[in-house]
PDB file of C-alpha atoms and ligand atoms in Angstrom:
ATOM      1  CA  MET A   1      24.088  -1.935  38.542  1.00 57.00           C
ATOM      2  CA  SER A   2      20.898  -2.147  40.367  1.00 61.00           C
ATOM      3  CA  ASN A   3      19.480  -5.673  40.792  1.00 63.00           C
ATOM      4  CA  SER A   4      15.780  -4.801  39.991  1.00 76.00           C
ATOM      5  CA  ARG A   5      14.608  -5.983  36.633  1.00 83.00           C
ATOM      6  CA  LYS A   6      13.559  -3.007  34.318  1.00 91.00           C
ATOM      7  CA  GLY A   7      10.794  -3.373  31.848  1.00 96.00           C
ATOM      8  CA  VAL A   8      11.603  -1.945  28.428  1.00 98.00           C
ATOM      9  CA  LYS A   9       9.346  -2.224  25.362  1.00 98.00           C
ATOM     10  CA  LEU A  10      10.859  -1.420  21.964  1.00 98.00           C
ATOM     11  CA  PHE A  11       8.578  -0.513  19.167  1.00 98.00           C
ATOM     12  CA  TYR A  12      10.302  -0.642  15.928  1.00 98.00           C
ATOM     13  CA  ASP A  13      10.119  -1.133  12.299  1.00 98.00           C
ATOM     14  CA  VAL A  14      12.992  -2.546  10.084  1.00 98.00           C
ATOM     15  CA  ILE A  15      12.589   0.244   7.739  1.00 96.00           C
ATOM     16  CA  SER A  16      13.714   2.536  10.493  1.00 97.00           C
ATOM     17  CA  PRO A  17      17.672   2.409  10.770  1.00 97.00           C
ATOM     18  CA  TYR A  18      17.400   4.512  14.214  1.00 98.00           C
ATOM     19  CA  SER A  19      15.432   1.617  15.545  1.00 98.00           C
ATOM     20  CA  TRP A  20      18.003  -0.744  14.456  1.00 98.00           C
ATOM     21  CA  LEU A  21      20.794   1.391  16.428  1.00 98.00           C
ATOM     22  CA  ALA A  22      18.324   1.368  19.488  1.00 98.00           C
ATOM     23  CA  PHE A  23      17.700  -2.227  19.203  1.00 98.00           C
ATOM     24  CA  GLU A  24      21.608  -2.897  19.339  1.00 98.00           C
ATOM     25  CA  VAL A  25      22.165  -0.810  22.301  1.00 98.00           C
ATOM     26  CA  LEU A  26      19.281  -2.390  24.093  1.00 98.00           C
ATOM     27  CA  CYS A  27      20.283  -5.963  23.314  1.00 97.00           C
ATOM     28  CA  ARG A  28      23.963  -5.030  24.480  1.00 98.00           C
ATOM     29  CA  TYR A  29      22.668  -3.304  27.670  1.00 98.00           C
ATOM     30  CA  ARG A  30      20.310  -5.950  28.463  1.00 96.00           C
ATOM     31  CA  ASN A  31      22.498  -7.926  31.094  1.00 95.00           C
ATOM     32  CA  VAL A  32      24.475  -4.529  32.006  1.00 96.00           C
ATOM     33  CA  TRP A  33      21.111  -2.796  33.301  1.00 96.00           C
ATOM     34  CA  ASN A  34      19.085  -5.979  33.918  1.00 95.00           C
ATOM     35  CA  ILE A  35      16.621  -5.222  31.556  1.00 96.00           C
ATOM     36  CA  ASP A  36      13.602  -7.246  30.499  1.00 95.00           C
ATOM     37  CA  LEU A  37      13.401  -6.363  26.836  1.00 96.00           C
ATOM     38  CA  THR A  38      10.183  -6.910  24.959  1.00 96.00           C
ATOM     39  CA  LEU A  39      10.410  -6.473  21.336  1.00 97.00           C
ATOM     40  CA  LYS A  40       7.095  -4.871  19.602  1.00 98.00           C
ATOM     41  CA  PRO A  41       7.259  -5.096  16.112  1.00 98.00           C
ATOM     42  CA  ALA A  42       4.960  -2.476  14.448  1.00 98.00           C
ATOM     43  CA  TYR A  43       4.514  -0.491  11.295  1.00 98.00           C
ATOM     44  CA  LEU A  44       6.241   2.982  11.021  1.00 97.00           C
ATOM     45  CA  THR A  45       3.729   4.296   8.275  1.00 96.00           C
ATOM     46  CA  GLY A  46       0.778   3.462  10.600  1.00 97.00           C
ATOM     47  CA  VAL A  47       2.576   5.543  13.352  1.00 98.00           C
ATOM     48  CA  ILE A  48       3.708   8.534  11.151  1.00 97.00           C
ATOM     49  CA  TYR A  49       0.153   9.081   9.680  1.00 96.00           C
ATOM     50  CA  GLY A  50      -1.792   7.963  12.769  1.00 98.00           C
ATOM     51  CA  SER A  51       0.019  10.562  14.867  1.00 98.00           C
ATOM     52  CA  GLY A  52      -0.461  13.144  12.061  1.00 97.00           C
ATOM     53  CA  ASN A  53       3.367  13.300  11.460  1.00 97.00           C
ATOM     54  CA  GLN A  54       5.034  13.058   7.905  1.00 94.00           C
ATOM     55  CA  PRO A  55       7.664  10.875   6.593  1.00 89.00           C
ATOM     56  CA  ALA A  56      11.227  12.169   6.800  1.00 82.00           C
ATOM     57  CA  GLY A  57      11.485  12.126   3.088  1.00 83.00           C
ATOM     58  CA  ALA A  58       8.538  14.694   2.946  1.00 88.00           C
ATOM     59  CA  ASN A  59      11.240  17.414   4.230  1.00 91.00           C
ATOM     60  CA  PRO A  60      14.443  17.611   2.077  1.00 91.00           C
ATOM     61  CA  SER A  61      16.630  19.302   4.608  1.00 94.00           C
ATOM     62  CA  LYS A  62      15.499  16.670   7.117  1.00 91.00           C
ATOM     63  CA  LEU A  63      16.280  13.813   4.596  1.00 90.00           C
ATOM     64  CA  MET A  64      19.723  15.462   3.882  1.00 92.00           C
ATOM     65  CA  TYR A  65      20.455  15.607   7.506  1.00 95.00           C
ATOM     66  CA  MET A  66      19.470  12.012   8.141  1.00 94.00           C
ATOM     67  CA  VAL A  67      21.787  10.765   5.573  1.00 93.00           C
ATOM     68  CA  SER A  68      24.895  12.580   6.901  1.00 95.00           C
ATOM     69  CA  ASP A  69      23.646  11.857  10.540  1.00 97.00           C
ATOM     70  CA  LEU A  70      23.343   8.041   9.856  1.00 96.00           C
ATOM     71  CA  LYS A  71      26.982   7.961   8.599  1.00 96.00           C
ATOM     72  CA  LEU A  72      28.236   9.497  11.769  1.00 97.00           C
ATOM     73  CA  THR A  73      25.790   7.473  14.112  1.00 97.00           C
ATOM     74  CA  SER A  74      26.376   4.073  12.639  1.00 97.00           C
ATOM     75  CA  GLU A  75      30.251   4.562  12.942  1.00 97.00           C
ATOM     76  CA  TYR A  76      29.683   5.595  16.658  1.00 97.00           C
ATOM     77  CA  PHE A  77      27.329   2.808  17.394  1.00 97.00           C
ATOM     78  CA  GLY A  78      29.401   0.409  15.873  1.00 97.00           C
ATOM     79  CA  VAL A  79      26.465  -0.878  13.427  1.00 97.00           C
ATOM     80  CA  PRO A  80      27.662  -0.551   9.943  1.00 96.00           C
ATOM     81  CA  MET A  81      25.007   0.689   7.461  1.00 96.00           C
ATOM     82  CA  PHE A  82      24.793   2.143   4.000  1.00 93.00           C
ATOM     83  CA  ARG A  83      21.952   4.219   2.723  1.00 88.00           C
ATOM     84  CA  PRO A  84      19.578   1.727   0.530  1.00 86.00           C
ATOM     85  CA  SER A  85      19.202   2.842  -3.034  1.00 80.00           C
ATOM     86  CA  SER A  86      15.377   3.354  -2.443  1.00 79.00           C
ATOM     87  CA  ILE A  87      13.512   3.871   0.560  1.00 79.00           C
ATOM     88  CA  SER A  88       9.611   3.755   1.046  1.00 78.00           C
ATOM     89  CA  GLU A  89       8.525   3.247   4.351  1.00 73.00           C
ATOM     90  CA  LYS A  90       5.695   1.419   2.994  1.00 78.00           C
ATOM     91  CA  ASP A  91       8.003  -1.237   1.852  1.00 89.00           C
ATOM     92  CA  SER A  92       8.258  -2.799   5.321  1.00 96.00           C
ATOM     93  CA  LEU A  93       4.588  -4.025   5.490  1.00 98.00           C
ATOM     94  CA  ASN A  94       5.334  -7.702   4.530  1.00 98.00           C
ATOM     95  CA  ALA A  95       8.504  -7.850   6.700  1.00 98.00           C
ATOM     96  CA  MET A  96       6.650  -6.356   9.788  1.00 98.00           C
ATOM     97  CA  ARG A  97       3.852  -8.862   9.242  1.00 98.00           C
ATOM     98  CA  PHE A  98       6.520 -11.617   8.961  1.00 98.00           C
ATOM     99  CA  VAL A  99       8.293 -10.351  12.196  1.00 98.00           C
ATOM    100  CA  THR A 100       4.848 -10.301  13.818  1.00 98.00           C
ATOM    101  CA  ALA A 101       3.843 -13.729  12.770  1.00 97.00           C
ATOM    102  CA  ILE A 102       7.355 -14.938  14.479  1.00 96.00           C
ATOM    103  CA  ALA A 103       6.361 -12.985  17.644  1.00 95.00           C
ATOM    104  CA  GLU A 104       2.920 -14.743  17.743  1.00 93.00           C
ATOM    105  CA  LYS A 105       4.014 -18.084  16.976  1.00 88.00           C
ATOM    106  CA  GLY A 106       5.562 -18.192  20.249  1.00 75.00           C
ATOM    107  CA  LYS A 107       9.080 -18.354  19.040  1.00 67.00           C
ATOM    108  CA  ASP A 108      11.785 -17.597  21.463  1.00 71.00           C
ATOM    109  CA  GLY A 109      12.811 -13.916  21.800  1.00 74.00           C
ATOM    110  CA  ASP A 110      16.220 -14.864  20.307  1.00 90.00           C
ATOM    111  CA  THR A 111      14.732 -15.860  17.029  1.00 93.00           C
ATOM    112  CA  LEU A 112      12.632 -12.659  16.895  1.00 96.00           C
ATOM    113  CA  GLU A 113      16.013 -10.843  17.384  1.00 97.00           C
ATOM    114  CA  ARG A 114      17.978 -12.714  14.998  1.00 97.00           C
ATOM    115  CA  VAL A 115      15.051 -12.240  12.107  1.00 97.00           C
ATOM    116  CA  SER A 116      14.689  -8.666  12.749  1.00 98.00           C
ATOM    117  CA  ARG A 117      18.548  -8.045  12.441  1.00 98.00           C
ATOM    118  CA  GLU A 118      18.713  -9.929   9.338  1.00 98.00           C
ATOM    119  CA  LEU A 119      15.919  -7.867   7.747  1.00 98.00           C
ATOM    120  CA  TRP A 120      17.712  -4.578   9.091  1.00 98.00           C
ATOM    121  CA  LYS A 121      21.084  -5.947   7.458  1.00 97.00           C
ATOM    122  CA  ARG A 122      19.332  -6.701   4.135  1.00 96.00           C
ATOM    123  CA  LYS A 123      17.757  -3.348   4.130  1.00 96.00           C
ATOM    124  CA  TRP A 124      20.513  -1.032   5.533  1.00 96.00           C
ATOM    125  CA  ARG A 125      23.939  -3.177   5.030  1.00 96.00           C
ATOM    126  CA  THR A 126      23.601  -5.308   1.882  1.00 95.00           C
ATOM    127  CA  GLN A 127      20.921  -3.077   0.276  1.00 94.00           C
ATOM    128  CA  GLN A 128      18.587  -5.902  -0.548  1.00 94.00           C
ATOM    129  CA  ASP A 129      14.854  -6.109  -0.871  1.00 95.00           C
ATOM    130  CA  ILE A 130      12.849  -6.842   1.946  1.00 96.00           C
ATOM    131  CA  THR A 131       9.234  -6.930   0.332  1.00 96.00           C
ATOM    132  CA  GLN A 132       9.296 -10.317  -1.584  1.00 96.00           C
ATOM    133  CA  PRO A 133       8.702 -13.627  -0.033  1.00 97.00           C
ATOM    134  CA  ALA A 134      12.091 -14.860  -1.388  1.00 98.00           C
ATOM    135  CA  SER A 135      13.623 -12.149   0.631  1.00 97.00           C
ATOM    136  CA  LEU A 136      11.802 -13.120   3.725  1.00 98.00           C
ATOM    137  CA  THR A 137      12.700 -16.590   3.069  1.00 98.00           C
ATOM    138  CA  ASP A 138      16.319 -15.685   3.024  1.00 98.00           C
ATOM    139  CA  ALA A 139      16.420 -13.725   6.191  1.00 98.00           C
ATOM    140  CA  GLY A 140      14.535 -16.360   7.985  1.00 97.00           C
ATOM    141  CA  LEU A 141      16.939 -19.179   6.985  1.00 98.00           C
ATOM    142  CA  LYS A 142      19.952 -16.899   7.616  1.00 97.00           C
ATOM    143  CA  ALA A 143      18.374 -16.207  11.282  1.00 97.00           C
ATOM    144  CA  GLY A 144      18.333 -20.114  11.763  1.00 95.00           C
ATOM    145  CA  LEU A 145      14.908 -21.174  11.050  1.00 96.00           C
ATOM    146  CA  SER A 146      14.316 -24.313   9.028  1.00 96.00           C
ATOM    147  CA  ALA A 147      12.794 -24.263   5.428  1.00 97.00           C
ATOM    148  CA  ASN A 148       9.520 -25.590   6.946  1.00 97.00           C
ATOM    149  CA  GLU A 149       9.428 -22.953   9.697  1.00 96.00           C
ATOM    150  CA  VAL A 150       9.890 -20.302   7.135  1.00 97.00           C
ATOM    151  CA  GLU A 151       7.363 -21.683   4.911  1.00 97.00           C
ATOM    152  CA  GLU A 152       4.613 -21.809   7.843  1.00 97.00           C
ATOM    153  CA  ILE A 153       5.551 -18.354   9.107  1.00 97.00           C
ATOM    154  CA  LEU A 154       5.052 -16.865   5.493  1.00 98.00           C
ATOM    155  CA  THR A 155       1.819 -18.228   5.233  1.00 98.00           C
ATOM    156  CA  LEU A 156       0.796 -17.250   8.604  1.00 97.00           C
ATOM    157  CA  SER A 157       2.179 -13.487   7.997  1.00 98.00           C
ATOM    158  CA  LYS A 158      -0.684 -13.193   5.266  1.00 97.00           C
ATOM    159  CA  SER A 159      -3.519 -14.251   7.529  1.00 98.00           C
ATOM    160  CA  GLN A 160      -5.889 -11.654   8.857  1.00 98.00           C
ATOM    161  CA  PRO A 161      -5.090 -12.380  12.595  1.00 98.00           C
ATOM    162  CA  ILE A 162      -1.278 -11.300  11.956  1.00 98.00           C
ATOM    163  CA  LYS A 163      -2.468  -8.394   9.991  1.00 98.00           C
ATOM    164  CA  ASP A 164      -4.795  -7.382  12.719  1.00 98.00           C
ATOM    165  CA  LYS A 165      -2.053  -7.994  15.331  1.00 98.00           C
ATOM    166  CA  LEU A 166       0.759  -5.562  13.582  1.00 98.00           C
ATOM    167  CA  LYS A 167      -2.364  -3.166  13.462  1.00 98.00           C
ATOM    168  CA  SER A 168      -3.178  -3.311  17.020  1.00 98.00           C
ATOM    169  CA  VAL A 169       0.624  -3.122  18.428  1.00 98.00           C
ATOM    170  CA  THR A 170       0.897  -0.003  15.976  1.00 98.00           C
ATOM    171  CA  GLU A 171      -2.252   1.284  17.564  1.00 98.00           C
ATOM    172  CA  GLU A 172      -0.745   0.428  21.119  1.00 98.00           C
ATOM    173  CA  ALA A 173       2.164   2.737  20.151  1.00 98.00           C
ATOM    174  CA  LEU A 174      -0.126   5.411  19.147  1.00 98.00           C
ATOM    175  CA  GLU A 175      -1.754   5.130  22.478  1.00 98.00           C
ATOM    176  CA  TYR A 176       1.487   6.326  23.965  1.00 98.00           C
ATOM    177  CA  ARG A 177       1.531   9.407  21.772  1.00 98.00           C
ATOM    178  CA  CYS A 178       4.103   7.988  19.625  1.00 98.00           C
ATOM    179  CA  PHE A 179       5.019   9.565  16.107  1.00 98.00           C
ATOM    180  CA  GLY A 180       8.126   7.839  15.069  1.00 98.00           C
ATOM    181  CA  PHE A 181      10.516   5.118  15.795  1.00 98.00           C
ATOM    182  CA  PRO A 182      12.280   3.705  17.681  1.00 98.00           C
ATOM    183  CA  PHE A 183       9.954   4.347  20.479  1.00 98.00           C
ATOM    184  CA  ILE A 184      10.808   2.906  23.870  1.00 98.00           C
ATOM    185  CA  VAL A 185       8.677   2.669  26.738  1.00 98.00           C
ATOM    186  CA  CYS A 186      10.540   2.069  30.052  1.00 97.00           C
ATOM    187  CA  ASN A 187       8.700   1.014  33.501  1.00 94.00           C
ATOM    188  CA  VAL A 188      10.354   3.331  36.268  1.00 88.00           C
ATOM    189  CA  ASN A 189       9.092   2.457  39.363  1.00 85.00           C
ATOM    190  CA  GLY A 190       5.677   1.280  38.271  1.00 88.00           C
ATOM    191  CA  LYS A 191       5.538   4.263  35.842  1.00 91.00           C
ATOM    192  CA  ALA A 192       6.031   4.380  32.136  1.00 94.00           C
ATOM    193  CA  LYS A 193       8.390   6.677  30.800  1.00 96.00           C
ATOM    194  CA  VAL A 194       8.601   7.200  27.072  1.00 98.00           C
ATOM    195  CA  PHE A 195      11.500   7.935  24.856  1.00 98.00           C
ATOM    196  CA  PHE A 196      11.821   8.823  20.802  1.00 98.00           C
ATOM    197  CA  GLY A 197      15.088   7.944  19.350  1.00 98.00           C
ATOM    198  CA  SER A 198      18.391   6.080  19.499  1.00 98.00           C
ATOM    199  CA  ASP A 199      19.801   9.165  21.375  1.00 98.00           C
ATOM    200  CA  ARG A 200      17.992   9.065  24.574  1.00 98.00           C
ATOM    201  CA  PHE A 201      19.970   6.521  26.503  1.00 98.00           C
ATOM    202  CA  GLU A 202      21.830   8.785  28.831  1.00 97.00           C
ATOM    203  CA  LEU A 203      18.326  10.348  29.839  1.00 97.00           C
ATOM    204  CA  MET A 204      16.873   6.678  30.541  1.00 97.00           C
ATOM    205  CA  ALA A 205      20.080   5.657  32.327  1.00 97.00           C
ATOM    206  CA  TYR A 206      19.536   8.819  34.783  1.00 96.00           C
ATOM    207  CA  PHE A 207      15.986   7.548  35.228  1.00 95.00           C
ATOM    208  CA  PHE A 208      17.032   3.884  35.754  1.00 95.00           C
ATOM    209  CA  GLY A 209      19.804   4.973  38.058  1.00 95.00           C
ATOM    210  CA  GLU A 210      22.160   3.195  35.872  1.00 96.00           C
ATOM    211  CA  LYS A 211      25.443   4.222  34.195  1.00 96.00           C
ATOM    212  CA  TRP A 212      25.563   5.132  30.249  1.00 97.00           C
ATOM    213  CA  VAL A 213      29.020   4.446  29.168  1.00 96.00           C
ATOM    214  CA  GLY A 214      28.183   4.925  25.275  1.00 97.00           C
ATOM    215  CA  PRO A 215      26.619   2.887  22.747  1.00 97.00           C
ATOM    216  CA  GLN A 216      29.196  -0.233  22.969  1.00 96.00           C
ATOM    217  CA  PRO A 217      29.398  -1.174  26.809  1.00 96.00           C
ATOM    218  CA  ASP A 218      32.483  -3.255  26.134  1.00 91.00           C
ATOM    219  CA  LYS A 219      34.207  -0.294  24.765  1.00 89.00           C
ATOM    220  CA  PRO A 220      33.139   2.445  26.796  1.00 79.00           C
ATOM    221  CA  THR A 221      33.367   5.889  25.658  1.00 75.00           C
ATOM    222  CA  VAL A 222      32.818   7.474  28.759  1.00 61.00           C
ATOM    223  CA  GLN A 223      35.053   6.552  32.012  1.00 56.00           C
ATOM    224  CA  MET A 224      32.975   6.729  35.199  1.00 52.00           C
TER     225      MET A 224
HETATM  226  N1  LIG B 301      17.000  11.527  16.781  1.00 56.25           N
HETATM  227  C1  LIG B 301      16.423  10.337  16.512  1.00 56.25           C
HETATM  228  C2  LIG B 301      15.966  10.266  15.193  1.00 56.25           C
HETATM  229  C3  LIG B 301      15.012   9.086  14.914  1.00 56.25           C
HETATM  230  C4  LIG B 301      14.215   9.246  13.578  1.00 56.25           C
HETATM  231  O1  LIG B 301      14.535  10.058  12.835  1.00 56.25           O
HETATM  232  N2  LIG B 301      13.500   8.469  13.410  1.00 56.25           N
HETATM  233  C5  LIG B 301      12.678   8.218  12.160  1.00 56.25           C
HETATM  234  C6  LIG B 301      12.535   6.836  11.522  1.00 56.25           C
HETATM  235  S1  LIG B 301      13.941   6.186  11.131  1.00 56.25           S
HETATM  236  C7  LIG B 301      11.408   8.885  12.499  1.00 56.25           C
HETATM  237  O2  LIG B 301      10.414   7.923  12.929  1.00 56.25           O
HETATM  238  N3  LIG B 301      11.103  10.083  12.388  1.00 56.25           N
HETATM  239  C8  LIG B 301       9.908  10.971  12.827  1.00 56.25           C
HETATM  240  C9  LIG B 301      10.252  12.222  13.257  1.00 56.25           C
HETATM  241  O3  LIG B 301      11.424  12.535  13.196  1.00 56.25           O
HETATM  242  O4  LIG B 301       9.132  13.025  13.493  1.00 56.25           O
HETATM  243  C10 LIG B 301      17.577   9.237  16.564  1.00 56.25           C
HETATM  244  O5  LIG B 301      18.748   9.594  16.666  1.00 56.25           O
HETATM  245  O6  LIG B 301      17.284   8.156  16.743  1.00 56.25           O
END
């Protein structure tokens, strides 16, 4: 492992299952690769339309591929997930405002991580709603926030500054020419290198001068 700290920004949305995979891998590799991980909650729909892309659901072949690919990748990554009964990219707006409010409230990175994970679990594991205040409250409580904190964050999440913040982080991603999530911006020797997808870690490792031993570094799939 090289000693230098590596700056990594993860742009994500909890509606995106591939973002969940990338998120878990970056959390697992944080101490292995000496990563300074910055979570950048953003809005997938904003990035898809802002970049002139189309949602995956717009192409039936792509959608069918994603369904079968996610079965394989979730097993390989050790992140169990199941296809929700309904998926609309727009469904994550309230959830991502909620997560943004946590980031802006100056809550520690652990809280942001735990709340994001709880929301992914709801949507992609237990197939629960993530649009309603009661759902966000439940995710916040499960992540260890107190009832008062959740109440405060819910109110904050509806405020104009938080709506603007989510928009500006989404615009920041678009400035890097992002067109989908997960979108990972790495600082490699002072230069930004960008990666789309949860399947680019081998390439990232190469540029970082680190070893990639598969998505579960404690259970390596590759012996170096
Ligand atoms: N190959 C990528 C696929 C990632 C992906 O499909 N992300 C979706 C959101 S969950 C997306 O933004 N798609 C836009 C696109 O494929 O153009 C991976 O394995 O992570």
